[in-house]
Amino acid sequence: MTSVIIRIALRYFAAVLVVKGILSPEVGGLISSDPDFAMMVEISAGAFIGLSAEVWYYLANRFGWAR
């Protein structure tokens, strides 16, 4: 299910970049349909969420938010 959401988000993100003229339509199509790129973004999103949780836990302990 997560890969479906990532692919939809990549499709919209690529469309925005193509409309703004940052990417060519060929590169936008590659970003939105490449399963390897989608997997890389999915892994990066998971790592970012996990790292965010650990940083939040560290800050909570440091500033006394966790009792």
JSON list of N, CA and C in Angstrom, two decimals:
[
{"chain": "A", "resi": 1, "resn": "MET", "atom": "N", "xyz": [0.82, -1.19, 0.00]},
{"chain": "A", "resi": 1, "resn": "MET", "atom": "CA", "xyz": [0.00, 0.00, 0.00]},
{"chain": "A", "resi": 1, "resn": "MET", "atom": "C", "xyz": [0.87, 1.26, 0.00]},
{"chain": "A", "resi": 2, "resn": "THR", "atom": "N", "xyz": [1.97, 1.20, 0.73]},
{"chain": "A", "resi": 2, "resn": "THR", "atom": "CA", "xyz": [2.85, 2.37, 0.80]},
{"chain": "A", "resi": 2, "resn": "THR", "atom": "C", "xyz": [3.45, 2.68, -0.57]},
{"chain": "A", "resi": 3, "resn": "SER", "atom": "N", "xyz": [3.80, 1.64, -1.31]},
{"chain": "A", "resi": 3, "resn": "SER", "atom": "CA", "xyz": [4.40, 1.88, -2.63]},
{"chain": "A", "resi": 3, "resn": "SER", "atom": "C", "xyz": [3.41, 2.53, -3.58]},
{"chain": "A", "resi": 4, "resn": "VAL", "atom": "N", "xyz": [2.13, 2.23, -3.42]},
{"chain": "A", "resi": 4, "resn": "VAL", "atom": "CA", "xyz": [1.11, 2.87, -4.26]},
{"chain": "A", "resi": 4, "resn": "VAL", "atom": "C", "xyz": [1.04, 4.36, -3.95]},
{"chain": "A", "resi": 5, "resn": "ILE", "atom": "N", "xyz": [1.05, 4.70, -2.67]},
{"chain": "A", "resi": 5, "resn": "ILE", "atom": "CA", "xyz": [0.99, 6.11, -2.27]},
{"chain": "A", "resi": 5, "resn": "ILE", "atom": "C", "xyz": [2.25, 6.85, -2.73]},
{"chain": "A", "resi": 6, "resn": "ILE", "atom": "N", "xyz": [3.41, 6.19, -2.60]},
{"chain": "A", "resi": 6, "resn": "ILE", "atom": "CA", "xyz": [4.66, 6.81, -3.04]},
{"chain": "A", "resi": 6, "resn": "ILE", "atom": "C", "xyz": [4.63, 7.07, -4.54]},
{"chain": "A", "resi": 7, "resn": "ARG", "atom": "N", "xyz": [4.13, 6.10, -5.32]},
{"chain": "A", "resi": 7, "resn": "ARG", "atom": "CA", "xyz": [4.07, 6.30, -6.77]},
{"chain": "A", "resi": 7, "resn": "ARG", "atom": "C", "xyz": [3.12, 7.42, -7.15]},
{"chain": "A", "resi": 8, "resn": "ILE", "atom": "N", "xyz": [1.99, 7.53, -6.47]},
{"chain": "A", "resi": 8, "resn": "ILE", "atom": "CA", "xyz": [1.06, 8.62, -6.76]},
{"chain": "A", "resi": 8, "resn": "ILE", "atom": "C", "xyz": [1.71, 9.96, -6.42]},
{"chain": "A", "resi": 9, "resn": "ALA", "atom": "N", "xyz": [2.39, 10.02, -5.27]},
{"chain": "A", "resi": 9, "resn": "ALA", "atom": "CA", "xyz": [3.06, 11.26, -4.88]},
{"chain": "A", "resi": 9, "resn": "ALA", "atom": "C", "xyz": [4.17, 11.62, -5.87]},
{"chain": "A", "resi": 10, "resn": "LEU", "atom": "N", "xyz": [4.92, 10.62, -6.33]},
{"chain": "A", "resi": 10, "resn": "LEU", "atom": "CA", "xyz": [5.97, 10.88, -7.32]},
{"chain": "A", "resi": 10, "resn": "LEU", "atom": "C", "xyz": [5.39, 11.38, -8.63]},
{"chain": "A", "resi": 11, "resn": "ARG", "atom": "N", "xyz": [4.25, 10.83, -9.02]},
{"chain": "A", "resi": 11, "resn": "ARG", "atom": "CA", "xyz": [3.62, 11.27, -10.27]},
{"chain": "A", "resi": 11, "resn": "ARG", "atom": "C", "xyz": [3.23, 12.74, -10.19]},
{"chain": "A", "resi": 12, "resn": "TYR", "atom": "N", "xyz": [2.61, 13.15, -9.06]},
{"chain": "A", "resi": 12, "resn": "TYR", "atom": "CA", "xyz": [2.23, 14.55, -8.90]},
{"chain": "A", "resi": 12, "resn": "TYR", "atom": "C", "xyz": [3.46, 15.45, -8.77]},
{"chain": "A", "resi": 13, "resn": "PHE", "atom": "N", "xyz": [4.47, 14.99, -8.05]},
{"chain": "A", "resi": 13, "resn": "PHE", "atom": "CA", "xyz": [5.70, 15.77, -7.88]},
{"chain": "A", "resi": 13, "resn": "PHE", "atom": "C", "xyz": [6.39, 15.98, -9.23]},
{"chain": "A", "resi": 14, "resn": "ALA", "atom": "N", "xyz": [6.46, 14.93, -10.02]},
{"chain": "A", "resi": 14, "resn": "ALA", "atom": "CA", "xyz": [7.07, 15.05, -11.35]},
{"chain": "A", "resi": 14, "resn": "ALA", "atom": "C", "xyz": [6.26, 15.98, -12.24]},
{"chain": "A", "resi": 15, "resn": "ALA", "atom": "N", "xyz": [4.94, 15.92, -12.13]},
{"chain": "A", "resi": 15, "resn": "ALA", "atom": "CA", "xyz": [4.09, 16.80, -12.94]},
{"chain": "A", "resi": 15, "resn": "ALA", "atom": "C", "xyz": [4.32, 18.26, -12.58]},
{"chain": "A", "resi": 16, "resn": "VAL", "atom": "N", "xyz": [4.45, 18.55, -11.30]},
{"chain": "A", "resi": 16, "resn": "VAL", "atom": "CA", "xyz": [4.71, 19.93, -10.87]},
{"chain": "A", "resi": 16, "resn": "VAL", "atom": "C", "xyz": [6.06, 20.41, -11.41]},
{"chain": "A", "resi": 17, "resn": "LEU", "atom": "N", "xyz": [7.07, 19.56, -11.34]},
{"chain": "A", "resi": 17, "resn": "LEU", "atom": "CA", "xyz": [8.39, 19.95, -11.84]},
{"chain": "A", "resi": 17, "resn": "LEU", "atom": "C", "xyz": [8.40, 20.14, -13.35]},
{"chain": "A", "resi": 18, "resn": "VAL", "atom": "N", "xyz": [7.63, 19.34, -14.07]},
{"chain": "A", "resi": 18, "resn": "VAL", "atom": "CA", "xyz": [7.55, 19.51, -15.52]},
{"chain": "A", "resi": 18, "resn": "VAL", "atom": "C", "xyz": [6.82, 20.79, -15.86]},
{"chain": "A", "resi": 19, "resn": "VAL", "atom": "N", "xyz": [5.72, 21.08, -15.16]},
{"chain": "A", "resi": 19, "resn": "VAL", "atom": "CA", "xyz": [4.95, 22.30, -15.42]},
{"chain": "A", "resi": 19, "resn": "VAL", "atom": "C", "xyz": [5.79, 23.54, -15.14]},
{"chain": "A", "resi": 20, "resn": "LYS", "atom": "N", "xyz": [6.58, 23.50, -14.08]},
{"chain": "A", "resi": 20, "resn": "LYS", "atom": "CA", "xyz": [7.43, 24.65, -13.75]},
{"chain": "A", "resi": 20, "resn": "LYS", "atom": "C", "xyz": [8.62, 24.79, -14.71]},
{"chain": "A", "resi": 21, "resn": "GLY", "atom": "N", "xyz": [8.87, 23.78, -15.51]},
{"chain": "A", "resi": 21, "resn": "GLY", "atom": "CA", "xyz": [9.97, 23.83, -16.46]},
{"chain": "A", "resi": 21, "resn": "GLY", "atom": "C", "xyz": [11.29, 23.38, -15.89]},
{"chain": "A", "resi": 22, "resn": "ILE", "atom": "N", "xyz": [11.28, 22.80, -14.71]},
{"chain": "A", "resi": 22, "resn": "ILE", "atom": "CA", "xyz": [12.52, 22.34, -14.08]},
{"chain": "A", "resi": 22, "resn": "ILE", "atom": "C", "xyz": [12.98, 21.03, -14.72]},
{"chain": "A", "resi": 23, "resn": "LEU", "atom": "N", "xyz": [12.03, 20.17, -15.07]},
{"chain": "A", "resi": 23, "resn": "LEU", "atom": "CA", "xyz": [12.35, 18.89, -15.71]},
{"chain": "A", "resi": 23, "resn": "LEU", "atom": "C", "xyz": [11.73, 18.82, -17.09]},
{"chain": "A", "resi": 24, "resn": "SER", "atom": "N", "xyz": [12.36, 18.05, -17.95]},
{"chain": "A", "resi": 24, "resn": "SER", "atom": "CA", "xyz": [11.76, 17.80, -19.26]},
{"chain": "A", "resi": 24, "resn": "SER", "atom": "C", "xyz": [10.67, 16.73, -19.10]},
{"chain": "A", "resi": 25, "resn": "PRO", "atom": "N", "xyz": [9.73, 16.66, -20.01]},
{"chain": "A", "resi": 25, "resn": "PRO", "atom": "CA", "xyz": [8.68, 15.64, -19.91]},
{"chain": "A", "resi": 25, "resn": "PRO", "atom": "C", "xyz": [9.22, 14.21, -19.88]},
{"chain": "A", "resi": 26, "resn": "GLU", "atom": "N", "xyz": [10.33, 13.95, -20.56]},
{"chain": "A", "resi": 26, "resn": "GLU", "atom": "CA", "xyz": [10.90, 12.60, -20.56]},
{"chain": "A", "resi": 26, "resn": "GLU", "atom": "C", "xyz": [11.40, 12.21, -19.16]},
{"chain": "A", "resi": 27, "resn": "VAL", "atom": "N", "xyz": [12.08, 13.13, -18.50]},
{"chain": "A", "resi": 27, "resn": "VAL", "atom": "CA", "xyz": [12.59, 12.86, -17.15]},
{"chain": "A", "resi": 27, "resn": "VAL", "atom": "C", "xyz": [11.42, 12.75, -16.17]},
{"chain": "A", "resi": 28, "resn": "GLY", "atom": "N", "xyz": [10.40, 13.57, -16.34]},
{"chain": "A", "resi": 28, "resn": "GLY", "atom": "CA", "xyz": [9.21, 13.47, -15.49]},
{"chain": "A", "resi": 28, "resn": "GLY", "atom": "C", "xyz": [8.53, 12.13, -15.62]},
{"chain": "A", "resi": 29, "resn": "GLY", "atom": "N", "xyz": [8.44, 11.62, -16.84]},
{"chain": "A", "resi": 29, "resn": "GLY", "atom": "CA", "xyz": [7.87, 10.29, -17.05]},
{"chain": "A", "resi": 29, "resn": "GLY", "atom": "C", "xyz": [8.71, 9.21, -16.43]},
{"chain": "A", "resi": 30, "resn": "LEU", "atom": "N", "xyz": [10.02, 9.36, -16.49]},
{"chain": "A", "resi": 30, "resn": "LEU", "atom": "CA", "xyz": [10.92, 8.39, -15.88]},
{"chain": "A", "resi": 30, "resn": "LEU", "atom": "C", "xyz": [10.75, 8.37, -14.36]},
{"chain": "A", "resi": 31, "resn": "ILE", "atom": "N", "xyz": [10.66, 9.53, -13.74]},
{"chain": "A", "resi": 31, "resn": "ILE", "atom": "CA", "xyz": [10.50, 9.61, -12.29]},
{"chain": "A", "resi": 31, "resn": "ILE", "atom": "C", "xyz": [9.18, 8.99, -11.85]},
{"chain": "A", "resi": 32, "resn": "SER", "atom": "N", "xyz": [8.10, 9.26, -12.58]},
{"chain": "A", "resi": 32, "resn": "SER", "atom": "CA", "xyz": [6.79, 8.79, -12.14]},
{"chain": "A", "resi": 32, "resn": "SER", "atom": "C", "xyz": [6.54, 7.32, -12.43]},
{"chain": "A", "resi": 33, "resn": "SER", "atom": "N", "xyz": [7.32, 6.70, -13.32]},
{"chain": "A", "resi": 33, "resn": "SER", "atom": "CA", "xyz": [7.03, 5.31, -13.67]},
{"chain": "A", "resi": 33, "resn": "SER", "atom": "C", "xyz": [8.15, 4.33, -13.35]},
{"chain": "A", "resi": 34, "resn": "ASP", "atom": "N", "xyz": [9.27, 4.80, -12.85]},
{"chain": "A", "resi": 34, "resn": "ASP", "atom": "CA", "xyz": [10.40, 3.91, -12.57]},
{"chain": "A", "resi": 34, "resn": "ASP", "atom": "C", "xyz": [10.22, 3.24, -11.21]},
{"chain": "A", "resi": 35, "resn": "PRO", "atom": "N", "xyz": [10.06, 1.91, -11.16]},
{"chain": "A", "resi": 35, "resn": "PRO", "atom": "CA", "xyz": [9.86, 1.24, -9.87]},
{"chain": "A", "resi": 35, "resn": "PRO", "atom": "C", "xyz": [11.09, 1.29, -8.96]},
{"chain": "A", "resi": 36, "resn": "ASP", "atom": "N", "xyz": [12.28, 1.34, -9.53]},
{"chain": "A", "resi": 36, "resn": "ASP", "atom": "CA", "xyz": [13.48, 1.44, -8.70]},
{"chain": "A", "resi": 36, "resn": "ASP", "atom": "C", "xyz": [13.55, 2.79, -7.99]},
{"chain": "A", "resi": 37, "resn": "PHE", "atom": "N", "xyz": [13.19, 3.84, -8.69]},
{"chain": "A", "resi": 37, "resn": "PHE", "atom": "CA", "xyz": [13.17, 5.16, -8.08]},
{"chain": "A", "resi": 37, "resn": "PHE", "atom": "C", "xyz": [12.10, 5.23, -6.99]},
{"chain": "A", "resi": 38, "resn": "ALA", "atom": "N", "xyz": [10.93, 4.62, -7.25]},
{"chain": "A", "resi": 38, "resn": "ALA", "atom": "CA", "xyz": [9.87, 4.59, -6.24]},
{"chain": "A", "resi": 38, "resn": "ALA", "atom": "C", "xyz": [10.32, 3.83, -5.00]},
{"chain": "A", "resi": 39, "resn": "MET", "atom": "N", "xyz": [11.04, 2.73, -5.20]},
{"chain": "A", "resi": 39, "resn": "MET", "atom": "CA", "xyz": [11.55, 1.96, -4.06]},
{"chain": "A", "resi": 39, "resn": "MET", "atom": "C", "xyz": [12.56, 2.78, -3.26]},
{"chain": "A", "resi": 40, "resn": "MET", "atom": "N", "xyz": [13.42, 3.52, -3.96]},
{"chain": "A", "resi": 40, "resn": "MET", "atom": "CA", "xyz": [14.40, 4.36, -3.28]},
{"chain": "A", "resi": 40, "resn": "MET", "atom": "C", "xyz": [13.71, 5.44, -2.44]},
{"chain": "A", "resi": 41, "resn": "VAL", "atom": "N", "xyz": [12.67, 6.06, -2.99]},
{"chain": "A", "resi": 41, "resn": "VAL", "atom": "CA", "xyz": [11.94, 7.08, -2.25]},
{"chain": "A", "resi": 41, "resn": "VAL", "atom": "C", "xyz": [11.21, 6.46, -1.06]},
{"chain": "A", "resi": 42, "resn": "GLU", "atom": "N", "xyz": [10.65, 5.26, -1.24]},
{"chain": "A", "resi": 42, "resn": "GLU", "atom": "CA", "xyz": [9.96, 4.59, -0.15]},
{"chain": "A", "resi": 42, "resn": "GLU", "atom": "C", "xyz": [10.91, 4.26, 0.99]},
{"chain": "A", "resi": 43, "resn": "ILE", "atom": "N", "xyz": [12.09, 3.77, 0.68]},
{"chain": "A", "resi": 43, "resn": "ILE", "atom": "CA", "xyz": [13.08, 3.46, 1.71]},
{"chain": "A", "resi": 43, "resn": "ILE", "atom": "C", "xyz": [13.54, 4.73, 2.41]},
{"chain": "A", "resi": 44, "resn": "SER", "atom": "N", "xyz": [13.75, 5.79, 1.64]},
{"chain": "A", "resi": 44, "resn": "SER", "atom": "CA", "xyz": [14.17, 7.07, 2.23]},
{"chain": "A", "resi": 44, "resn": "SER", "atom": "C", "xyz": [13.09, 7.63, 3.15]},
{"chain": "A", "resi": 45, "resn": "ALA", "atom": "N", "xyz": [11.83, 7.53, 2.74]},
{"chain": "A", "resi": 45, "resn": "ALA", "atom": "CA", "xyz": [10.73, 8.02, 3.58]},
{"chain": "A", "resi": 45, "resn": "ALA", "atom": "C", "xyz": [10.65, 7.23, 4.87]},
{"chain": "A", "resi": 46, "resn": "GLY", "atom": "N", "xyz": [10.82, 5.92, 4.80]},
{"chain": "A", "resi": 46, "resn": "GLY", "atom": "CA", "xyz": [10.81, 5.09, 6.01]},
{"chain": "A", "resi": 46, "resn": "GLY", "atom": "C", "xyz": [11.96, 5.42, 6.94]},
{"chain": "A", "resi": 47, "resn": "ALA", "atom": "N", "xyz": [13.14, 5.63, 6.37]},
{"chain": "A", "resi": 47, "resn": "ALA", "atom": "CA", "xyz": [14.30, 6.00, 7.19]},
{"chain": "A", "resi": 47, "resn": "ALA", "atom": "C", "xyz": [14.11, 7.36, 7.84]},
{"chain": "A", "resi": 48, "resn": "PHE", "atom": "N", "xyz": [13.53, 8.30, 7.09]},
{"chain": "A", "resi": 48, "resn": "PHE", "atom": "CA", "xyz": [13.29, 9.64, 7.64]},
{"chain": "A", "resi": 48, "resn": "PHE", "atom": "C", "xyz": [12.28, 9.59, 8.78]},
{"chain": "A", "resi": 49, "resn": "ILE", "atom": "N", "xyz": [11.22, 8.80, 8.64]},
{"chain": "A", "resi": 49, "resn": "ILE", "atom": "CA", "xyz": [10.22, 8.69, 9.70]},
{"chain": "A", "resi": 49, "resn": "ILE", "atom": "C", "xyz": [10.83, 8.05, 10.94]},
{"chain": "A", "resi": 50, "resn": "GLY", "atom": "N", "xyz": [11.62, 7.00, 10.75]},
{"chain": "A", "resi": 50, "resn": "GLY", "atom": "CA", "xyz": [12.28, 6.35, 11.89]},
{"chain": "A", "resi": 50, "resn": "GLY", "atom": "C", "xyz": [13.26, 7.28, 12.58]},
{"chain": "A", "resi": 51, "resn": "LEU", "atom": "N", "xyz": [14.04, 8.01, 11.82]},
{"chain": "A", "resi": 51, "resn": "LEU", "atom": "CA", "xyz": [14.99, 8.96, 12.39]},
{"chain": "A", "resi": 51, "resn": "LEU", "atom": "C", "xyz": [14.27, 10.09, 13.12]},
{"chain": "A", "resi": 52, "resn": "SER", "atom": "N", "xyz": [13.16, 10.55, 12.57]},
{"chain": "A", "resi": 52, "resn": "SER", "atom": "CA", "xyz": [12.38, 11.61, 13.22]},
{"chain": "A", "resi": 52, "resn": "SER", "atom": "C", "xyz": [11.86, 11.15, 14.58]},
{"chain": "A", "resi": 53, "resn": "ALA", "atom": "N", "xyz": [11.41, 9.90, 14.67]},
{"chain": "A", "resi": 53, "resn": "ALA", "atom": "CA", "xyz": [10.92, 9.38, 15.94]},
{"chain": "A", "resi": 53, "resn": "ALA", "atom": "C", "xyz": [12.05, 9.30, 16.97]},
{"chain": "A", "resi": 54, "resn": "GLU", "atom": "N", "xyz": [13.23, 8.88, 16.54]},
{"chain": "A", "resi": 54, "resn": "GLU", "atom": "CA", "xyz": [14.36, 8.79, 17.47]},
{"chain": "A", "resi": 54, "resn": "GLU", "atom": "C", "xyz": [14.82, 10.17, 17.94]},
{"chain": "A", "resi": 55, "resn": "VAL", "atom": "N", "xyz": [14.85, 11.14, 17.04]},
{"chain": "A", "resi": 55, "resn": "VAL", "atom": "CA", "xyz": [15.22, 12.51, 17.42]},
{"chain": "A", "resi": 55, "resn": "VAL", "atom": "C", "xyz": [14.20, 13.08, 18.39]},
{"chain": "A", "resi": 56, "resn": "TRP", "atom": "N", "xyz": [12.92, 12.83, 18.13]},
{"chain": "A", "resi": 56, "resn": "TRP", "atom": "CA", "xyz": [11.87, 13.32, 19.02]},
{"chain": "A", "resi": 56, "resn": "TRP", "atom": "C", "xyz": [12.01, 12.70, 20.41]},
{"chain": "A", "resi": 57, "resn": "TYR", "atom": "N", "xyz": [12.32, 11.41, 20.48]},
{"chain": "A", "resi": 57, "resn": "TYR", "atom": "CA", "xyz": [12.52, 10.73, 21.76]},
{"chain": "A", "resi": 57, "resn": "TYR", "atom": "C", "xyz": [13.72, 11.32, 22.50]},
{"chain": "A", "resi": 58, "resn": "TYR", "atom": "N", "xyz": [14.80, 11.58, 21.78]},
{"chain": "A", "resi": 58, "resn": "TYR", "atom": "CA", "xyz": [15.99, 12.17, 22.38]},
{"chain": "A", "resi": 58, "resn": "TYR", "atom": "C", "xyz": [15.67, 13.55, 22.95]},
{"chain": "A", "resi": 59, "resn": "LEU", "atom": "N", "xyz": [14.97, 14.38, 22.17]},
{"chain": "A", "resi": 59, "resn": "LEU", "atom": "CA", "xyz": [14.62, 15.72, 22.64]},
{"chain": "A", "resi": 59, "resn": "LEU", "atom": "C", "xyz": [13.68, 15.67, 23.83]},
{"chain": "A", "resi": 60, "resn": "ALA", "atom": "N", "xyz": [12.75, 14.72, 23.82]},
{"chain": "A", "resi": 60, "resn": "ALA", "atom": "CA", "xyz": [11.81, 14.59, 24.93]},
{"chain": "A", "resi": 60, "resn": "ALA", "atom": "C", "xyz": [12.56, 14.24, 26.21]},
{"chain": "A", "resi": 61, "resn": "ASN", "atom": "N", "xyz": [13.52, 13.36, 26.14]},
{"chain": "A", "resi": 61, "resn": "ASN", "atom": "CA", "xyz": [14.30, 13.01, 27.33]},
{"chain": "A", "resi": 61, "resn": "ASN", "atom": "C", "xyz": [15.20, 14.16, 27.76]},
{"chain": "A", "resi": 62, "resn": "ARG", "atom": "N", "xyz": [15.78, 14.85, 26.81]},
{"chain": "A", "resi": 62, "resn": "ARG", "atom": "CA", "xyz": [16.70, 15.94, 27.15]},
{"chain": "A", "resi": 62, "resn": "ARG", "atom": "C", "xyz": [15.99, 17.11, 27.81]},
{"chain": "A", "resi": 63, "resn": "PHE", "atom": "N", "xyz": [14.82, 17.47, 27.32]},
{"chain": "A", "resi": 63, "resn": "PHE", "atom": "CA", "xyz": [14.11, 18.63, 27.85]},
{"chain": "A", "resi": 63, "resn": "PHE", "atom": "C", "xyz": [13.06, 18.27, 28.90]},
{"chain": "A", "resi": 64, "resn": "GLY", "atom": "N", "xyz": [12.99, 17.01, 29.27]},
{"chain": "A", "resi": 64, "resn": "GLY", "atom": "CA", "xyz": [12.08, 16.61, 30.33]},
{"chain": "A", "resi": 64, "resn": "GLY", "atom": "C", "xyz": [10.63, 16.48, 29.91]},
{"chain": "A", "resi": 65, "resn": "TRP", "atom": "N", "xyz": [10.37, 16.33, 28.64]},
{"chain": "A", "resi": 65, "resn": "TRP", "atom": "CA", "xyz": [8.98, 16.17, 28.19]},
{"chain": "A", "resi": 65, "resn": "TRP", "atom": "C", "xyz": [8.46, 14.77, 28.50]},
{"chain": "A", "resi": 66, "resn": "ALA", "atom": "N", "xyz": [9.36, 13.79, 28.54]},
{"chain": "A", "resi": 66, "resn": "ALA", "atom": "CA", "xyz": [8.97, 12.41, 28.86]},
{"chain": "A", "resi": 66, "resn": "ALA", "atom": "C", "xyz": [9.14, 12.22, 30.36]},
{"chain": "A", "resi": 67, "resn": "ARG", "atom": "N", "xyz": [8.08, 11.88, 31.02]},
{"chain": "A", "resi": 67, "resn": "ARG", "atom": "CA", "xyz": [8.16, 11.74, 32.49]},
{"chain": "A", "resi": 67, "resn": "ARG", "atom": "C", "xyz": [8.11, 10.30, 32.89]}
]
